Amino acid sequence: MTAARDLFSTLLESVRVLAALPIVEMLRRLQGPAPGLARCRAQGRGRPARGPAARARLRRAIAWVDRCLPGGGCYRRVMLEMALDPAAAREPFRIGLHRRGNRVDGHAWLANRRGNGTRYDVEIEL
């Protein structure tokens, strides 16, 4: 695929991400992980299958959009990927938590990609 065609495809994916964003953001803010992820999975299962290159473009588009928004981060990115890709919708969701002094930090990811390399005190899979 040429560079221009790849850029166009990524921009098109960005439009799909922006279209899915309002419902994902509502679910992220107003529902717990189990019902929110179930809704994203249901949406994603109805989407057309993607090959590895198309999944990479989708993840790139999700990252572009996510960088422009406050809060959310890894959890929002996983929810968007599940809502837009049927393979991601079938993968287990993982969240890792660890305590740092009086704060609890965490990271969310799909099971096919190991978090960010950090070891967590607690890992939960949904």
JSON list of C-alpha atoms in Angstrom, two decimals:
[
{"chain": "A", "resi": 1, "resn": "MET", "atom": "CA", "xyz": [0.00, 0.00, 0.00]},
{"chain": "A", "resi": 2, "resn": "THR", "atom": "CA", "xyz": [1.39, 3.43, -0.87]},
{"chain": "A", "resi": 3, "resn": "ALA", "atom": "CA", "xyz": [2.05, 5.98, 1.84]},
{"chain": "A", "resi": 4, "resn": "ALA", "atom": "CA", "xyz": [-0.75, 8.25, 0.56]},
{"chain": "A", "resi": 5, "resn": "ARG", "atom": "CA", "xyz": [-3.21, 5.38, 0.47]},
{"chain": "A", "resi": 6, "resn": "ASP", "atom": "CA", "xyz": [-2.19, 4.27, 3.97]},
{"chain": "A", "resi": 7, "resn": "LEU", "atom": "CA", "xyz": [-2.67, 7.83, 5.26]},
{"chain": "A", "resi": 8, "resn": "PHE", "atom": "CA", "xyz": [-6.11, 8.04, 3.61]},
{"chain": "A", "resi": 9, "resn": "SER", "atom": "CA", "xyz": [-7.09, 4.69, 5.16]},
{"chain": "A", "resi": 10, "resn": "THR", "atom": "CA", "xyz": [-5.93, 5.85, 8.59]},
{"chain": "A", "resi": 11, "resn": "LEU", "atom": "CA", "xyz": [-7.91, 9.09, 8.21]},
{"chain": "A", "resi": 12, "resn": "LEU", "atom": "CA", "xyz": [-10.98, 7.08, 7.26]},
{"chain": "A", "resi": 13, "resn": "GLU", "atom": "CA", "xyz": [-10.45, 4.94, 10.37]},
{"chain": "A", "resi": 14, "resn": "SER", "atom": "CA", "xyz": [-10.21, 8.17, 12.39]},
{"chain": "A", "resi": 15, "resn": "VAL", "atom": "CA", "xyz": [-13.67, 9.15, 11.15]},
{"chain": "A", "resi": 16, "resn": "ARG", "atom": "CA", "xyz": [-14.99, 5.75, 12.31]},
{"chain": "A", "resi": 17, "resn": "VAL", "atom": "CA", "xyz": [-13.33, 6.28, 15.69]},
{"chain": "A", "resi": 18, "resn": "LEU", "atom": "CA", "xyz": [-14.89, 9.73, 16.03]},
{"chain": "A", "resi": 19, "resn": "ALA", "atom": "CA", "xyz": [-18.31, 8.29, 15.15]},
{"chain": "A", "resi": 20, "resn": "ALA", "atom": "CA", "xyz": [-17.98, 5.62, 17.86]},
{"chain": "A", "resi": 21, "resn": "LEU", "atom": "CA", "xyz": [-16.52, 8.00, 20.44]},
{"chain": "A", "resi": 22, "resn": "PRO", "atom": "CA", "xyz": [-19.73, 9.50, 21.94]},
{"chain": "A", "resi": 23, "resn": "ILE", "atom": "CA", "xyz": [-21.24, 6.15, 22.96]},
{"chain": "A", "resi": 24, "resn": "VAL", "atom": "CA", "xyz": [-17.89, 4.79, 24.18]},
{"chain": "A", "resi": 25, "resn": "GLU", "atom": "CA", "xyz": [-17.27, 7.92, 26.22]},
{"chain": "A", "resi": 26, "resn": "MET", "atom": "CA", "xyz": [-20.75, 7.72, 27.74]},
{"chain": "A", "resi": 27, "resn": "LEU", "atom": "CA", "xyz": [-20.19, 4.06, 28.66]},
{"chain": "A", "resi": 28, "resn": "ARG", "atom": "CA", "xyz": [-16.75, 4.83, 30.08]},
{"chain": "A", "resi": 29, "resn": "ARG", "atom": "CA", "xyz": [-18.05, 7.61, 32.29]},
{"chain": "A", "resi": 30, "resn": "LEU", "atom": "CA", "xyz": [-21.44, 6.28, 33.36]},
{"chain": "A", "resi": 31, "resn": "GLN", "atom": "CA", "xyz": [-21.16, 2.48, 33.56]},
{"chain": "A", "resi": 32, "resn": "GLY", "atom": "CA", "xyz": [-18.85, 0.04, 35.22]},
{"chain": "A", "resi": 33, "resn": "PRO", "atom": "CA", "xyz": [-16.41, -2.01, 33.17]},
{"chain": "A", "resi": 34, "resn": "ALA", "atom": "CA", "xyz": [-18.55, -5.16, 32.83]},
{"chain": "A", "resi": 35, "resn": "PRO", "atom": "CA", "xyz": [-21.66, -3.54, 31.27]},
{"chain": "A", "resi": 36, "resn": "GLY", "atom": "CA", "xyz": [-19.63, -0.98, 29.29]},
{"chain": "A", "resi": 37, "resn": "LEU", "atom": "CA", "xyz": [-17.33, -3.60, 27.80]},
{"chain": "A", "resi": 38, "resn": "ALA", "atom": "CA", "xyz": [-20.30, -5.88, 27.04]},
{"chain": "A", "resi": 39, "resn": "ARG", "atom": "CA", "xyz": [-21.89, -3.10, 25.03]},
{"chain": "A", "resi": 40, "resn": "CYS", "atom": "CA", "xyz": [-18.63, -2.37, 23.16]},
{"chain": "A", "resi": 41, "resn": "ARG", "atom": "CA", "xyz": [-18.17, -6.08, 22.43]},
{"chain": "A", "resi": 42, "resn": "ALA", "atom": "CA", "xyz": [-21.73, -6.33, 21.05]},
{"chain": "A", "resi": 43, "resn": "GLN", "atom": "CA", "xyz": [-21.07, -3.38, 18.76]},
{"chain": "A", "resi": 44, "resn": "GLY", "atom": "CA", "xyz": [-17.71, -4.74, 17.60]},
{"chain": "A", "resi": 45, "resn": "ARG", "atom": "CA", "xyz": [-18.99, -8.24, 16.82]},
{"chain": "A", "resi": 46, "resn": "GLY", "atom": "CA", "xyz": [-21.19, -6.75, 14.09]},
{"chain": "A", "resi": 47, "resn": "ARG", "atom": "CA", "xyz": [-18.30, -5.02, 12.31]},
{"chain": "A", "resi": 48, "resn": "PRO", "atom": "CA", "xyz": [-16.50, -6.37, 9.23]},
{"chain": "A", "resi": 49, "resn": "ALA", "atom": "CA", "xyz": [-13.42, -8.53, 9.87]},
{"chain": "A", "resi": 50, "resn": "ARG", "atom": "CA", "xyz": [-10.02, -6.85, 9.59]},
{"chain": "A", "resi": 51, "resn": "GLY", "atom": "CA", "xyz": [-6.61, -8.19, 8.69]},
{"chain": "A", "resi": 52, "resn": "PRO", "atom": "CA", "xyz": [-3.47, -7.36, 10.68]},
{"chain": "A", "resi": 53, "resn": "ALA", "atom": "CA", "xyz": [-2.69, -4.22, 8.65]},
{"chain": "A", "resi": 54, "resn": "ALA", "atom": "CA", "xyz": [-6.23, -2.90, 9.05]},
{"chain": "A", "resi": 55, "resn": "ARG", "atom": "CA", "xyz": [-6.11, -3.58, 12.80]},
{"chain": "A", "resi": 56, "resn": "ALA", "atom": "CA", "xyz": [-2.83, -1.66, 13.03]},
{"chain": "A", "resi": 57, "resn": "ARG", "atom": "CA", "xyz": [-4.38, 1.29, 11.15]},
{"chain": "A", "resi": 58, "resn": "LEU", "atom": "CA", "xyz": [-7.38, 1.21, 13.50]},
{"chain": "A", "resi": 59, "resn": "ARG", "atom": "CA", "xyz": [-5.12, 1.25, 16.57]},
{"chain": "A", "resi": 60, "resn": "ARG", "atom": "CA", "xyz": [-3.13, 4.14, 15.05]},
{"chain": "A", "resi": 61, "resn": "ALA", "atom": "CA", "xyz": [-6.34, 6.11, 14.42]},
{"chain": "A", "resi": 62, "resn": "ILE", "atom": "CA", "xyz": [-7.58, 5.41, 17.95]},
{"chain": "A", "resi": 63, "resn": "ALA", "atom": "CA", "xyz": [-4.26, 6.67, 19.36]},
{"chain": "A", "resi": 64, "resn": "TRP", "atom": "CA", "xyz": [-4.46, 9.86, 17.25]},
{"chain": "A", "resi": 65, "resn": "VAL", "atom": "CA", "xyz": [-7.97, 10.63, 18.46]},
{"chain": "A", "resi": 66, "resn": "ASP", "atom": "CA", "xyz": [-7.25, 9.68, 22.08]},
{"chain": "A", "resi": 67, "resn": "ARG", "atom": "CA", "xyz": [-4.24, 12.01, 22.24]},
{"chain": "A", "resi": 68, "resn": "CYS", "atom": "CA", "xyz": [-6.56, 14.95, 21.49]},
{"chain": "A", "resi": 69, "resn": "LEU", "atom": "CA", "xyz": [-8.93, 14.19, 24.36]},
{"chain": "A", "resi": 70, "resn": "PRO", "atom": "CA", "xyz": [-8.64, 14.69, 28.12]},
{"chain": "A", "resi": 71, "resn": "GLY", "atom": "CA", "xyz": [-8.65, 11.69, 30.47]},
{"chain": "A", "resi": 72, "resn": "GLY", "atom": "CA", "xyz": [-9.51, 8.16, 29.46]},
{"chain": "A", "resi": 73, "resn": "GLY", "atom": "CA", "xyz": [-6.29, 6.94, 27.94]},
{"chain": "A", "resi": 74, "resn": "CYS", "atom": "CA", "xyz": [-5.76, 3.19, 27.81]},
{"chain": "A", "resi": 75, "resn": "TYR", "atom": "CA", "xyz": [-9.28, 2.25, 28.97]},
{"chain": "A", "resi": 76, "resn": "ARG", "atom": "CA", "xyz": [-10.95, 4.43, 26.32]},
{"chain": "A", "resi": 77, "resn": "ARG", "atom": "CA", "xyz": [-8.57, 3.08, 23.63]},
{"chain": "A", "resi": 78, "resn": "VAL", "atom": "CA", "xyz": [-9.44, -0.53, 24.50]},
{"chain": "A", "resi": 79, "resn": "MET", "atom": "CA", "xyz": [-13.17, 0.24, 24.51]},
{"chain": "A", "resi": 80, "resn": "LEU", "atom": "CA", "xyz": [-12.92, 1.91, 21.10]},
{"chain": "A", "resi": 81, "resn": "GLU", "atom": "CA", "xyz": [-10.98, -0.99, 19.63]},
{"chain": "A", "resi": 82, "resn": "MET", "atom": "CA", "xyz": [-13.54, -3.48, 20.95]},
{"chain": "A", "resi": 83, "resn": "ALA", "atom": "CA", "xyz": [-16.40, -1.40, 19.53]},
{"chain": "A", "resi": 84, "resn": "LEU", "atom": "CA", "xyz": [-14.81, -1.19, 16.08]},
{"chain": "A", "resi": 85, "resn": "ASP", "atom": "CA", "xyz": [-13.08, -4.53, 15.53]},
{"chain": "A", "resi": 86, "resn": "PRO", "atom": "CA", "xyz": [-14.68, -7.99, 15.81]},
{"chain": "A", "resi": 87, "resn": "ALA", "atom": "CA", "xyz": [-11.39, -9.70, 16.73]},
{"chain": "A", "resi": 88, "resn": "ALA", "atom": "CA", "xyz": [-10.80, -7.20, 19.55]},
{"chain": "A", "resi": 89, "resn": "ALA", "atom": "CA", "xyz": [-14.39, -7.71, 20.71]},
{"chain": "A", "resi": 90, "resn": "ARG", "atom": "CA", "xyz": [-13.61, -11.41, 21.30]},
{"chain": "A", "resi": 91, "resn": "GLU", "atom": "CA", "xyz": [-10.39, -10.83, 23.24]},
{"chain": "A", "resi": 92, "resn": "PRO", "atom": "CA", "xyz": [-10.26, -10.75, 27.02]},
{"chain": "A", "resi": 93, "resn": "PHE", "atom": "CA", "xyz": [-9.93, -7.31, 28.58]},
{"chain": "A", "resi": 94, "resn": "ARG", "atom": "CA", "xyz": [-7.32, -6.92, 31.31]},
{"chain": "A", "resi": 95, "resn": "ILE", "atom": "CA", "xyz": [-6.70, -4.24, 33.85]},
{"chain": "A", "resi": 96, "resn": "GLY", "atom": "CA", "xyz": [-3.71, -4.11, 36.17]},
{"chain": "A", "resi": 97, "resn": "LEU", "atom": "CA", "xyz": [-3.63, -2.11, 39.41]},
{"chain": "A", "resi": 98, "resn": "HIS", "atom": "CA", "xyz": [-0.82, -1.28, 41.78]},
{"chain": "A", "resi": 99, "resn": "ARG", "atom": "CA", "xyz": [-0.53, 0.89, 44.82]},
{"chain": "A", "resi": 100, "resn": "ARG", "atom": "CA", "xyz": [1.98, 3.71, 44.93]},
{"chain": "A", "resi": 101, "resn": "GLY", "atom": "CA", "xyz": [1.87, 5.26, 48.36]},
{"chain": "A", "resi": 102, "resn": "ASN", "atom": "CA", "xyz": [-1.67, 6.54, 48.88]},
{"chain": "A", "resi": 103, "resn": "ARG", "atom": "CA", "xyz": [-2.49, 6.31, 45.14]},
{"chain": "A", "resi": 104, "resn": "VAL", "atom": "CA", "xyz": [-3.69, 3.43, 43.02]},
{"chain": "A", "resi": 105, "resn": "ASP", "atom": "CA", "xyz": [-2.46, 3.46, 39.40]},
{"chain": "A", "resi": 106, "resn": "GLY", "atom": "CA", "xyz": [-3.47, 1.14, 36.64]},
{"chain": "A", "resi": 107, "resn": "HIS", "atom": "CA", "xyz": [-3.40, 0.21, 32.99]},
{"chain": "A", "resi": 108, "resn": "ALA", "atom": "CA", "xyz": [-5.93, -1.48, 30.66]},
{"chain": "A", "resi": 109, "resn": "TRP", "atom": "CA", "xyz": [-5.15, -3.64, 27.63]},
{"chain": "A", "resi": 110, "resn": "LEU", "atom": "CA", "xyz": [-6.42, -6.47, 25.44]},
{"chain": "A", "resi": 111, "resn": "ALA", "atom": "CA", "xyz": [-5.05, -9.90, 26.29]},
{"chain": "A", "resi": 112, "resn": "ASN", "atom": "CA", "xyz": [-3.18, -10.26, 22.97]},
{"chain": "A", "resi": 113, "resn": "ARG", "atom": "CA", "xyz": [-0.88, -7.39, 24.00]},
{"chain": "A", "resi": 114, "resn": "ARG", "atom": "CA", "xyz": [0.84, -7.40, 27.35]},
{"chain": "A", "resi": 115, "resn": "GLY", "atom": "CA", "xyz": [0.18, -4.16, 29.24]},
{"chain": "A", "resi": 116, "resn": "ASN", "atom": "CA", "xyz": [2.99, -1.66, 29.35]},
{"chain": "A", "resi": 117, "resn": "GLY", "atom": "CA", "xyz": [5.58, -4.04, 30.83]},
{"chain": "A", "resi": 118, "resn": "THR", "atom": "CA", "xyz": [4.76, -3.09, 34.41]},
{"chain": "A", "resi": 119, "resn": "ARG", "atom": "CA", "xyz": [4.15, -5.76, 37.02]},
{"chain": "A", "resi": 120, "resn": "TYR", "atom": "CA", "xyz": [0.88, -5.14, 38.86]},
{"chain": "A", "resi": 121, "resn": "ASP", "atom": "CA", "xyz": [-0.25, -6.01, 42.38]},
{"chain": "A", "resi": 122, "resn": "VAL", "atom": "CA", "xyz": [-3.63, -7.08, 40.96]},
{"chain": "A", "resi": 123, "resn": "GLU", "atom": "CA", "xyz": [-4.69, -8.08, 37.45]},
{"chain": "A", "resi": 124, "resn": "ILE", "atom": "CA", "xyz": [-8.33, -8.53, 36.52]},
{"chain": "A", "resi": 125, "resn": "GLU", "atom": "CA", "xyz": [-9.61, -10.13, 33.33]},
{"chain": "A", "resi": 126, "resn": "LEU", "atom": "CA", "xyz": [-13.11, -9.57, 31.93]}
]
